[in-house]
Structures are given as C-alpha cells and as structure tokens.
Coordinates of C-alpha atoms in Angstrom, one line a residue:
G1 CA 132.4 144.9 115.6
P2 CA 129.1 145.7 113.8
T3 CA 129.0 145.4 110.0
N4 CA 129.2 148.5 108.0
V5 CA 126.7 148.9 105.1
L6 CA 127.3 150.8 101.7
V7 CA 124.4 151.0 99.5
L8 CA 125.0 152.0 95.9
M9 CA 121.8 153.0 93.9
A10 CA 121.5 153.7 90.4
D11 CA 118.7 155.8 88.7
D12 CA 116.8 154.2 85.8
L13 CA 119.7 151.6 85.2
G14 CA 117.8 148.6 83.5
W15 CA 118.7 144.9 83.0
N16 CA 121.1 145.6 80.1
G17 CA 122.8 148.6 81.7
V18 CA 125.6 146.4 83.1
S19 CA 128.5 144.7 81.2
Y20 CA 127.8 141.3 82.8
H21 CA 124.5 141.2 81.2
N22 CA 125.5 143.2 78.0
P23 CA 129.0 143.3 76.7
K24 CA 128.2 146.7 75.0
M25 CA 128.2 148.4 78.2
T26 CA 131.5 149.7 80.2
T27 CA 131.0 148.6 83.7
P28 CA 134.4 146.8 84.7
A29 CA 133.7 148.0 88.4
L30 CA 130.4 146.3 88.7
A31 CA 131.4 143.3 86.7
K32 CA 134.1 142.8 89.2
L33 CA 131.7 143.4 92.4
A34 CA 129.4 140.9 90.7
K35 CA 132.4 138.4 90.8
E36 CA 133.2 139.2 94.2
G37 CA 129.6 138.9 95.5
V38 CA 126.2 137.3 94.6
Q39 CA 124.0 138.4 91.8
L40 CA 120.3 138.7 92.7
E41 CA 119.2 137.7 89.3
R42 CA 115.4 138.5 90.2
F43 CA 115.5 141.7 92.2
Y44 CA 112.5 143.8 92.0
G45 CA 111.9 147.5 92.3
Y46 CA 109.0 149.8 91.4
P47 CA 108.1 151.4 88.0
V48 CA 109.5 154.7 89.1
C49 CA 111.7 156.5 91.5
S50 CA 109.8 157.5 94.7
P51 CA 108.0 154.0 95.6
A52 CA 111.3 152.2 95.2
R53 CA 113.0 154.7 97.6
S54 CA 110.3 154.7 99.9
A55 CA 110.2 150.9 100.1
L56 CA 113.9 150.6 100.5
L57 CA 113.8 153.1 103.6
S58 CA 110.5 152.0 105.4
G59 CA 110.4 148.2 104.6
M60 CA 107.0 148.6 103.7
M61 CA 104.9 148.5 100.5
P62 CA 104.5 152.1 99.7
R63 CA 100.9 151.8 98.7
R64 CA 100.2 151.3 102.3
F65 CA 100.7 154.9 102.6
G66 CA 99.5 156.1 99.3
V67 CA 102.8 156.4 97.4
T68 CA 102.3 154.8 93.9
G69 CA 103.9 157.4 91.8
V70 CA 106.2 160.4 91.8
V71 CA 106.4 162.3 94.9
G72 CA 106.3 166.2 94.5
P73 CA 108.4 168.6 96.6
S74 CA 105.6 169.4 99.3
Q75 CA 104.2 165.8 99.5
Q76 CA 105.7 163.1 101.8
G77 CA 107.1 159.9 100.5
I78 CA 107.1 158.2 103.8
P79 CA 104.6 159.2 106.7
K80 CA 106.1 161.4 109.5
G81 CA 107.2 159.4 112.5
T82 CA 107.6 156.2 110.4
A83 CA 110.8 154.2 111.5
T84 CA 113.3 154.1 108.7
L85 CA 116.2 152.0 107.8
A86 CA 118.2 155.1 108.6
S87 CA 116.5 156.1 111.7
T88 CA 116.7 152.5 113.1
L89 CA 120.4 152.2 112.4
Q90 CA 121.1 155.4 113.6
K91 CA 119.5 154.5 116.9
A92 CA 121.7 151.3 117.1
G93 CA 124.7 153.6 116.8
Y94 CA 125.4 153.9 113.2
T95 CA 126.4 156.9 111.5
T96 CA 123.9 157.4 108.7
S97 CA 124.4 159.6 105.4
L98 CA 122.4 159.9 102.2
I99 CA 124.6 161.0 99.2
G100 CA 122.7 162.0 96.0
K101 CA 118.8 161.6 95.3
W102 CA 116.1 161.7 98.1
H103 CA 113.1 162.4 95.8
L104 CA 110.6 161.7 99.0
G105 CA 109.6 165.4 99.5
T106 CA 110.9 168.1 101.6
N107 CA 108.6 168.3 104.4
P108 CA 110.9 167.1 106.2
G109 CA 113.8 166.1 104.1
P110 CA 116.4 163.4 104.8
L111 CA 117.5 164.7 108.2
G112 CA 113.9 164.3 109.2
Y113 CA 114.2 160.5 108.4
G114 CA 117.2 159.3 110.4
F115 CA 120.1 160.6 108.2
D116 CA 122.9 162.4 110.0
H117 CA 124.2 163.9 106.8
F118 CA 122.5 164.7 103.5
Y119 CA 124.5 165.8 100.4
G120 CA 122.7 165.9 97.1
F121 CA 119.2 166.8 95.5
T122 CA 115.7 166.5 96.8
G123 CA 113.8 166.3 93.6
A124 CA 113.0 164.0 90.7
E125 CA 116.1 164.8 88.5
V126 CA 118.9 167.3 88.5
D127 CA 121.0 168.7 85.7
Y128 CA 124.4 166.8 85.6
F129 CA 126.3 170.0 85.6
K130 CA 124.2 172.9 86.8
H131 CA 122.3 171.1 89.7
T132 CA 119.2 172.6 88.5
N133 CA 115.7 170.8 88.6
Q134 CA 113.5 170.6 85.7
R135 CA 112.0 174.2 86.4
G136 CA 115.6 175.4 86.2
Q137 CA 115.8 176.1 90.1
S138 CA 119.0 175.1 91.9
D139 CA 118.4 171.8 94.1
W140 CA 121.8 171.1 95.7
W141 CA 122.2 170.8 99.4
R142 CA 124.6 170.0 102.4
D143 CA 122.2 169.0 105.0
N144 CA 119.6 171.8 105.3
K145 CA 121.6 174.4 103.5
P146 CA 121.6 175.1 99.8
V147 CA 125.1 175.0 98.3
E148 CA 126.6 176.2 94.9
E149 CA 129.2 173.9 93.6
E150 CA 130.7 173.4 90.3
G151 CA 131.2 169.7 88.8
Y152 CA 129.7 166.6 87.5
T153 CA 127.0 165.1 89.7
T154 CA 128.4 161.6 89.5
T155 CA 131.9 162.7 90.3
L156 CA 130.8 164.8 93.2
F157 CA 128.7 162.1 94.8
A158 CA 131.7 159.7 94.7
D159 CA 133.9 162.4 96.0
E160 CA 131.7 163.1 99.0
A161 CA 131.4 159.1 99.8
I162 CA 135.0 158.9 99.8
K163 CA 135.5 161.8 101.9
Q164 CA 133.2 160.5 104.4
L165 CA 134.7 157.1 104.6
K166 CA 138.0 158.9 105.1
Q167 CA 136.8 161.3 107.9
R168 CA 134.4 158.8 109.5
D169 CA 134.4 158.1 113.3
P170 CA 136.2 154.7 113.4
K171 CA 134.5 153.7 116.6
K172 CA 131.1 153.8 114.9
P173 CA 129.7 151.7 112.2
F174 CA 128.2 153.3 109.3
Y175 CA 125.2 153.3 106.9
L176 CA 126.2 155.0 103.6
Q177 CA 123.6 155.3 100.9
V178 CA 124.9 156.8 97.6
A179 CA 122.0 157.3 95.3
F180 CA 123.5 158.4 92.2
N181 CA 121.3 160.3 89.5
A182 CA 122.9 158.4 86.7
P183 CA 121.7 157.5 84.3
H184 CA 118.5 159.3 84.5
A185 CA 117.4 161.8 81.8
T186 CA 118.5 164.6 80.9
L187 CA 121.7 162.8 80.0
A188 CA 125.0 164.5 80.1
A189 CA 128.8 163.6 80.6
P190 CA 132.1 165.2 80.7
K191 CA 134.1 165.6 77.5
E192 CA 136.5 162.7 78.1
L193 CA 133.5 160.3 78.4
T194 CA 131.6 161.7 75.5
D195 CA 134.6 161.4 73.5
K196 CA 135.3 157.7 74.6
H197 CA 131.7 156.8 73.8
K198 CA 131.5 158.6 70.3
S199 CA 130.5 155.5 68.7
D200 CA 128.1 153.9 71.2
G201 CA 126.6 157.2 72.5
L202 CA 125.6 159.4 75.6
Y203 CA 123.9 156.6 77.8
N204 CA 126.9 154.4 77.5
A205 CA 129.1 157.4 78.4
V206 CA 127.0 158.2 81.6
V207 CA 126.9 154.5 82.7
D208 CA 130.6 154.3 82.4
G209 CA 130.9 157.5 84.4
L210 CA 128.7 155.8 87.2
D211 CA 130.7 152.6 87.0
Q212 CA 134.1 154.8 87.4
G213 CA 132.5 156.3 90.5
I214 CA 131.4 153.3 92.1
G215 CA 135.0 151.8 91.4
R216 CA 136.4 154.9 93.1
I217 CA 134.2 154.4 96.3
L218 CA 135.0 150.7 96.4
A219 CA 138.7 151.4 96.1
A220 CA 138.4 153.9 99.1
L221 CA 136.6 151.2 101.1
D222 CA 139.7 149.0 100.4
E223 CA 142.2 151.8 101.4
Q224 CA 140.5 152.2 104.6
G225 CA 140.7 148.4 105.6
L226 CA 136.9 148.3 105.4
R227 CA 136.2 145.7 102.7
E228 CA 135.9 142.7 104.9
N229 CA 133.3 144.3 107.4
T230 CA 131.3 146.0 104.9
L231 CA 128.3 144.6 103.3
V232 CA 128.0 146.4 99.9
I233 CA 124.5 146.4 98.1
F234 CA 124.3 147.6 94.7
F235 CA 120.7 147.9 92.6
S236 CA 118.6 150.4 90.5
D237 CA 115.3 151.9 91.7
N238 CA 113.4 150.8 88.4
G239 CA 114.3 149.5 84.9
A240 CA 115.6 151.8 82.1
S241 CA 113.4 154.1 80.1
R242 CA 113.1 152.3 76.7
R243 CA 114.2 155.6 75.1
M244 CA 117.6 155.1 76.5
S245 CA 118.1 151.4 76.6
A246 CA 116.1 148.3 75.8
N247 CA 115.7 145.9 78.8
T248 CA 115.5 142.9 76.4
P249 CA 114.9 139.9 77.0
L250 CA 112.6 141.5 79.8
K251 CA 109.5 143.3 78.4
N252 CA 108.9 146.8 78.2
G253 CA 110.5 149.4 80.8
K254 CA 110.4 152.3 83.3
D255 CA 106.9 153.3 84.0
T256 CA 105.4 150.0 83.6
V257 CA 105.0 146.8 85.8
F258 CA 106.2 144.6 83.2
E259 CA 109.7 142.8 84.1
G260 CA 111.6 145.5 82.2
G261 CA 110.0 148.2 84.4
I262 CA 110.9 146.8 87.7
R263 CA 113.6 144.1 87.7
T264 CA 117.0 145.5 87.8
P265 CA 120.7 144.2 88.3
A266 CA 121.5 143.8 91.9
I267 CA 124.7 142.5 93.6
V268 CA 125.5 141.9 97.3
R269 CA 129.2 141.6 98.4
W270 CA 130.1 140.5 102.0
P271 CA 133.4 138.8 101.7
G272 CA 133.7 135.6 103.6
K273 CA 129.9 135.5 104.4
V274 CA 128.2 135.5 101.0
A275 CA 129.3 133.1 98.1
A276 CA 131.5 135.0 95.7
G277 CA 130.4 135.0 92.0
A278 CA 127.2 133.0 92.9
A279 CA 123.9 134.0 91.3
L280 CA 120.3 133.6 93.1
G281 CA 117.1 133.2 91.2
T282 CA 114.9 133.7 94.2
P283 CA 112.6 136.7 93.9
T284 CA 113.9 139.6 96.3
A285 CA 113.1 143.1 96.5
H286 CA 113.7 146.7 98.0
V287 CA 111.3 145.9 100.9
D288 CA 113.5 143.1 102.1
L289 CA 116.5 145.2 102.6
F290 CA 115.3 146.9 105.9
P291 CA 114.5 143.4 107.3
T292 CA 117.8 142.0 106.0
L293 CA 119.9 145.0 107.7
L294 CA 117.7 144.8 110.8
E295 CA 119.0 141.2 111.4
L296 CA 122.4 142.0 110.3
S297 CA 122.9 144.9 112.7
G298 CA 120.9 143.5 115.7
A299 CA 119.0 146.9 116.0
A300 CA 115.7 147.1 117.7
K301 CA 112.8 146.2 115.3
P302 CA 110.6 149.2 114.8
R303 CA 106.9 149.0 115.5
Q304 CA 105.5 149.2 112.2
V305 CA 104.9 146.0 110.1
L306 CA 107.6 145.2 107.7
D307 CA 106.4 143.8 104.5
G308 CA 109.8 142.6 103.5
E309 CA 111.7 139.5 104.7
S310 CA 115.2 139.2 105.9
L311 CA 117.3 137.9 103.0
L312 CA 120.3 136.9 105.4
P313 CA 119.5 133.0 105.3
L314 CA 119.3 133.3 101.5
L315 CA 122.6 135.3 101.2
L316 CA 124.4 133.0 103.9
G317 CA 123.2 129.8 102.0
K318 CA 121.1 128.5 104.9
S319 CA 117.9 128.6 102.9
S320 CA 117.0 128.3 99.1
T321 CA 113.7 130.0 99.6
L322 CA 111.9 132.7 101.4
K323 CA 108.9 132.1 103.6
R324 CA 106.5 134.4 101.5

C-alpha cells in the first residue's frame, strides 16, 4: 500500500545538537536513526522558524509570499487557498496530523491547511510546563479548541504521536508531523533530566528529552509493524541560537544566513529503499520535501509552482546530483 510519512522536526537544534556530530550530546535514538537511514549532511533550512515551516508545507520559497521572518498571530504564513503538503496528501487519502508547533498564524490555523488533526501550540514559543506564550497567555489546542493540560511539552507531543499511531485507521496511510518545541528557548526540563545533566547543563537535558520522545515514537512505529512501510524524516527548522549551542565548525547561528544559522542535522530512513548508514553531501532543503513526498505518494500535483525538487532519485541511489 501507500507509504506512511513521519516527520520529526526539532526547533532550533543546530549542527552540534546530535551525538553523531558531537559526543557531548545524549541522543542515542537519533544516532541509531542515522545508522538506519541516510544522513543529509548539507540540509538547509531558514534562519528562523516561520519561513522553514512555510517552505516545508508549501514547497515554495516563502519569500514568494512575503514570509521572510517570524509570523505573528494574525498574519498568514502561507496564503489562503495554497495547496500544502498536508492538503495534497489528504486529498490522496492520507490521514494528516500536526502535533506540536505551528507558528504560521491563526487565520486560519492548521485545520485550514489540510490537517485532519492538530494538537499543540500556534505561536513562536511555549512554556514547556505551563503551555503559555511569551505574553503569559495559554496557547494549547486540540483541533480548534483550547485545552488545559498538565505535563512537559516534549512528553505530551510524544504521547499524542504514539496514541495516534495506535488508534489510526489501518486502511489509510498517514502523514504525521511531530514538530517539537525542544530545544527552543526558554529552556526547561523535568527534574530527572536536570539531575542527569547537572554537569553539562540545561540545553543537553532538553535535547536528551527530545531524543527520548523521538525514541518512544520510533518504538511505537515498530510495535505497530509500521517500520518497513514508513518514511521517517528528521530535521530542524534552523540552526541553534549561539546562546544555547555553538554550531562549529559552521559559522554563526540562528537569525543569520551563515551556515550555522541554516544548516541542520537531517536523516531520512526508509528501510530497504534508502541505504542505511550512508551520508549524502548534495545540498537539500525544506522546499524539497513536498516534491519528494508528492512523488512518493503518487498524489496529484498541485497547480502552484514548486521550488523544490524530488529527492527520491538521490535517496534511492539512482542519481548523485539534482537538476538545479
């Protein structure tokens, strides 16, 4: 049947946020995923959150529609009526779900752009425990309804992803996008993680929590017998803020167009199709994921111009270059 898609997106995780680039980090689940899949060693995002998320979902350079920075609540990160990765797969029979961060405005929110389900927050950042935005207002939603819940965001997002995998309609393929807020500011972690990382600090504790959440989701995928027929993509929206983590040997960090701001760790796992443990040095980007998943799913191509290019020939070893 059609291939399922699981997108695992970190927020502000830079080049050195993963243990396979930096042994000081605790990311065993991501290190294992890197061994099981292909590492995209030159994967590019944008300097900040909103354009990266726009590019992923629209397949277009977000400057085409004026998104070059952070989108505010009443603004639109993607023009109304634009086909998105979610709406295109939804039309092709996929169940589509966004768990975690949206940050593309609330007029409309995720359900207006092709997601069947939304669980998470709409703005730039959220308090890891209180689920409030920078102004102290609650920003926690299930579909279009505000909800009050206790718990650590990373854990709650992983819990929800696992629940959806278990309760899914087995007759339909799924597009599940889990957009964690970790390790975005303002950093916070449960006591067991802060205790464990007393000597190496809060950033490492938050990233360890992120990795544990990802590990739990991947374990649920295995328990549901979905590993073989699910394409897993992991990446970050942009590089790390240099206050949190140096992006060395890449220059500078978040909010800049230097490599440290826009080049992030990325992995694609598709068992039996994509070479395990390989590393690709071809430049790839967020805008390429829509065309890639379009080809993978056989969904009808939308009318808009897609700026990205399908990475399937590259991932399947049929080509070592892209046309661009």
